[in-house]
mmCIF file of C-alpha atoms in Angstrom:
data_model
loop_
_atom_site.group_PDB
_atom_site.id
_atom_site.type_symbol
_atom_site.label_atom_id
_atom_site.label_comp_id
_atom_site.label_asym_id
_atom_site.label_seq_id
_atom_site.Cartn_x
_atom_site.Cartn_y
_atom_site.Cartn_z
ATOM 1 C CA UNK M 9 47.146 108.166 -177.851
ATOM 2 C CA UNK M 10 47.348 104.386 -178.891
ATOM 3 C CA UNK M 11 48.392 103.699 -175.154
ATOM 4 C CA UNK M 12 45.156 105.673 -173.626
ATOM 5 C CA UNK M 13 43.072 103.473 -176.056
ATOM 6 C CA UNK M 14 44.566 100.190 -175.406
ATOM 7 C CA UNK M 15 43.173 101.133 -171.760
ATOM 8 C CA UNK M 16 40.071 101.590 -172.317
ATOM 9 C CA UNK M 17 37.385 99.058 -171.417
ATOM 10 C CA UNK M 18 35.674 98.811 -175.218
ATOM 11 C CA UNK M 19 38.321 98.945 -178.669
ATOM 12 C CA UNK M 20 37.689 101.875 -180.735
ATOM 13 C CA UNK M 21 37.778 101.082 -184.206
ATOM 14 C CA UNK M 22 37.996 103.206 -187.355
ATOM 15 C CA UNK M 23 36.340 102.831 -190.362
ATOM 16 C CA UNK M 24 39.026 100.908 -191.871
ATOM 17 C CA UNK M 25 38.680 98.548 -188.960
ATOM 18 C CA UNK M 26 34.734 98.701 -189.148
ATOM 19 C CA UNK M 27 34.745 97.575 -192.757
ATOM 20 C CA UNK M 28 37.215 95.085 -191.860
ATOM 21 C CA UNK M 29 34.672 93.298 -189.055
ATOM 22 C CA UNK M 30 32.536 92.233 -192.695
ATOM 23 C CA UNK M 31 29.145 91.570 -192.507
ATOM 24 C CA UNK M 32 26.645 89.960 -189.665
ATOM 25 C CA UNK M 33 25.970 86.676 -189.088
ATOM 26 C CA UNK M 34 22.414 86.290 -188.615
ATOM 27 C CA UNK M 35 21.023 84.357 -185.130
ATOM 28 C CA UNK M 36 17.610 85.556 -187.335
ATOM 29 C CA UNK M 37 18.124 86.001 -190.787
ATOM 30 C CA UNK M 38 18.052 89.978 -191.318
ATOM 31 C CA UNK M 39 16.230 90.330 -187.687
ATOM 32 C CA UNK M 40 19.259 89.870 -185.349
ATOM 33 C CA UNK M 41 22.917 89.983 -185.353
ATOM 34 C CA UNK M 42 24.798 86.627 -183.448
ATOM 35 C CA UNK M 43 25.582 87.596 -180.201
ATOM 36 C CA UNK M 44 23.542 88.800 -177.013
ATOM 37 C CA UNK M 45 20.365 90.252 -177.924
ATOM 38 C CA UNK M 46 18.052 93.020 -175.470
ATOM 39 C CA UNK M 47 14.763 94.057 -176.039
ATOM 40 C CA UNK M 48 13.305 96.933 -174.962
ATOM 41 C CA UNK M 49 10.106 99.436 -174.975
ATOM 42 C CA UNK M 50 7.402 100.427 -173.525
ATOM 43 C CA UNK M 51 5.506 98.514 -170.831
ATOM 44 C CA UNK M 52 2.650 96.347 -172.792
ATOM 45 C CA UNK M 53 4.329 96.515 -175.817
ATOM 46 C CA UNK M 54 4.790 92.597 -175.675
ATOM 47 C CA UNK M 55 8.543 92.456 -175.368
ATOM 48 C CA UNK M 56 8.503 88.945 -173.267
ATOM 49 C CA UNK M 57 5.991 87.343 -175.752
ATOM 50 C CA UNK M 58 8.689 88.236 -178.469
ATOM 51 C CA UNK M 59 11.396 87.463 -176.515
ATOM 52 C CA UNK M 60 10.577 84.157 -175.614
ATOM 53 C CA UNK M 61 9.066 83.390 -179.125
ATOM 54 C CA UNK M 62 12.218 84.437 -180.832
ATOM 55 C CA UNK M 63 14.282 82.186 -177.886
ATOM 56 C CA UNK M 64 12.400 79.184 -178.161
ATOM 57 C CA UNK M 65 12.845 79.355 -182.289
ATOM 58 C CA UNK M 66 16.722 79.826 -182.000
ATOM 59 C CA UNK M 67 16.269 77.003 -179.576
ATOM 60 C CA UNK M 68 14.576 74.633 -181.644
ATOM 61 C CA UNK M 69 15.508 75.406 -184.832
ATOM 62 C CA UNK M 70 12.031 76.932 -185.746
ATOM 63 C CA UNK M 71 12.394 79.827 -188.146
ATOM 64 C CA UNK M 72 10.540 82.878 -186.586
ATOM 65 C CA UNK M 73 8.102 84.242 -188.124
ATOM 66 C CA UNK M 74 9.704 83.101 -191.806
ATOM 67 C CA UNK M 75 13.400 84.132 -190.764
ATOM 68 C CA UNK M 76 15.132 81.373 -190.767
ATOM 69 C CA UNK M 77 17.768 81.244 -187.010
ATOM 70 C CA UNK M 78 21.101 79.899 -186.739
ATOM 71 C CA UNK M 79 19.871 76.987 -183.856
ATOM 72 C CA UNK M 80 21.898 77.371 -180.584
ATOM 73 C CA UNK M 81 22.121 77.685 -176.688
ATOM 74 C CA UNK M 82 19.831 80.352 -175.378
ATOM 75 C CA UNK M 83 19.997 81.311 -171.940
ATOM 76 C CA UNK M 84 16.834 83.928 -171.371
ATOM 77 C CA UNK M 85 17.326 86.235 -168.366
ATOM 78 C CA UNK M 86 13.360 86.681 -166.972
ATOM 79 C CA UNK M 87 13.899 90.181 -165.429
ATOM 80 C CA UNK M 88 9.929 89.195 -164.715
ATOM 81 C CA UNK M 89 7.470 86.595 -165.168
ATOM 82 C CA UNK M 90 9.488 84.293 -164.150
ATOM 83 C CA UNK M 91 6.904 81.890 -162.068
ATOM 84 C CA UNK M 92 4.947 82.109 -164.664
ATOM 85 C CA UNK M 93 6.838 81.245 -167.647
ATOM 86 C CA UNK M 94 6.651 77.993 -168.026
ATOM 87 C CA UNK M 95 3.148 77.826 -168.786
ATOM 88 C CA UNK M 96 3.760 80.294 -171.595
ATOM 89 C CA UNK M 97 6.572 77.961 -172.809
ATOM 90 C CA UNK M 98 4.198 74.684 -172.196
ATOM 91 C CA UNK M 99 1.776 76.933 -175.139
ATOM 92 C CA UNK M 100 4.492 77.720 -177.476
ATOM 93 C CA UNK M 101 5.441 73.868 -177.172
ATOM 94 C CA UNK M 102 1.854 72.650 -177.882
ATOM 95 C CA UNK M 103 1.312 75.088 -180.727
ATOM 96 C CA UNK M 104 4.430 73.911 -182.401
ATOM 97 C CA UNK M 105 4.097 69.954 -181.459
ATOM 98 C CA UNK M 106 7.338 69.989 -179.655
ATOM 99 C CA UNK M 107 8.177 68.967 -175.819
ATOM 100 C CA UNK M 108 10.322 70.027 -173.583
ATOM 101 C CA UNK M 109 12.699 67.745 -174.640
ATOM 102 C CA UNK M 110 13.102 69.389 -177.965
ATOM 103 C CA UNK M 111 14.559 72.681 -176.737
ATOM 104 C CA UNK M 112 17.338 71.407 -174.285
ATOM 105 C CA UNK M 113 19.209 74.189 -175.279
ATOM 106 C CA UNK M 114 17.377 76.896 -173.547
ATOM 107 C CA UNK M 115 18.051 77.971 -170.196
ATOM 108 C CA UNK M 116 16.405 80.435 -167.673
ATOM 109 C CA UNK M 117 17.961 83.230 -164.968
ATOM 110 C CA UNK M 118 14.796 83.055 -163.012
ATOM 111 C CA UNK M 119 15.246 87.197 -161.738
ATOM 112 C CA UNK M 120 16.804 90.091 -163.515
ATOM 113 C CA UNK M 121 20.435 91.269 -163.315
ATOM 114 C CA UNK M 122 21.197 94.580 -163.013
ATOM 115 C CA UNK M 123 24.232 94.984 -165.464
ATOM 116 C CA UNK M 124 25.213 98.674 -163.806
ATOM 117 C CA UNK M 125 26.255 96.492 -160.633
ATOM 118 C CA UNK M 126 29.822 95.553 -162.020
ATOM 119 C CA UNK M 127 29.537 92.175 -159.680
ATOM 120 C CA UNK M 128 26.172 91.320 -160.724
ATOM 121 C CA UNK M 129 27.938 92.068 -164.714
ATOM 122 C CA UNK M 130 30.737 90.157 -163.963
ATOM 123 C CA UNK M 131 28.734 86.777 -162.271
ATOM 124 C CA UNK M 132 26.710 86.813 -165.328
ATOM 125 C CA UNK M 133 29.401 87.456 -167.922
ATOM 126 C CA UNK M 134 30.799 84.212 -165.966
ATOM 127 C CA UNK M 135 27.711 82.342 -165.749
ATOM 128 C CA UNK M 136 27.476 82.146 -169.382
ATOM 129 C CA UNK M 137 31.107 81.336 -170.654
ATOM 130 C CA UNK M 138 30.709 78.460 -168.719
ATOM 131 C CA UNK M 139 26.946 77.521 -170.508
ATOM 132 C CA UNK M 140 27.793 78.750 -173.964
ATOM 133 C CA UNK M 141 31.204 76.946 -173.936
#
């Protein structure tokens, strides 16, 4: 049995091992584990605007919404609204007295990937070891 599971493409853990992982660290403090992040609902249910909000805060520094982030790289993948995001950004910038300049560290895929194509999967998966190294 150990052999079938050391083939398989995700590790199985038990709850020995679970425990054993310890607790999250926060990219938003008790909003959202480190690590890659997808949001999803509803259409008009104002995922991009959060999105990008929570993105540009990790990217700056800002806490969101009185969570404080863990600053880093950010690369957002605009599945839509792509042409039109940088206005949106230019807003969020103004409103918080930043520039451009200030979030270096945030980086658009202009076009969505679909992750069930395993080479689209894999380019991406590549794509960002290389940013977030």
């Amino acid at each position: 049995l150990n052999q079938e599971i050391a083939r398989l493409t995700f590790p199985l853990l038990g709850l020995e091992q679970l425990a054993d992982l310890g607790p999250p660290e926060w990219m938003v403090d008790s909003v959202v584990p480190e690590g890659n992040v997808v949001i999803f609902g509803p259409p008009g249910s104002c995922k991009s605007f959060i999105a990008l909000d929570m993105a540009l805060c990790v990217a700056s520094g800002i806490d969101w919404h009185g969570h404080p982030v863990k600053q880093g790289k950010v690369v957002y993948v605009a599945s839509e609204g792509a042409r039109g995001m940088h206005q949106r950004v230019d807003v969020w910038l103004q409103q918080h007295d930043l520039t451009k300049w200030d979030v270096p560290d945030l980086l658009f895929i202009p076009f969505g990937v679909n992750l069930l194509d395993e080479s689209a999967a894999t380019k991406l998966a590549d794509t960002l070891d290389v940013l977030l190294d």
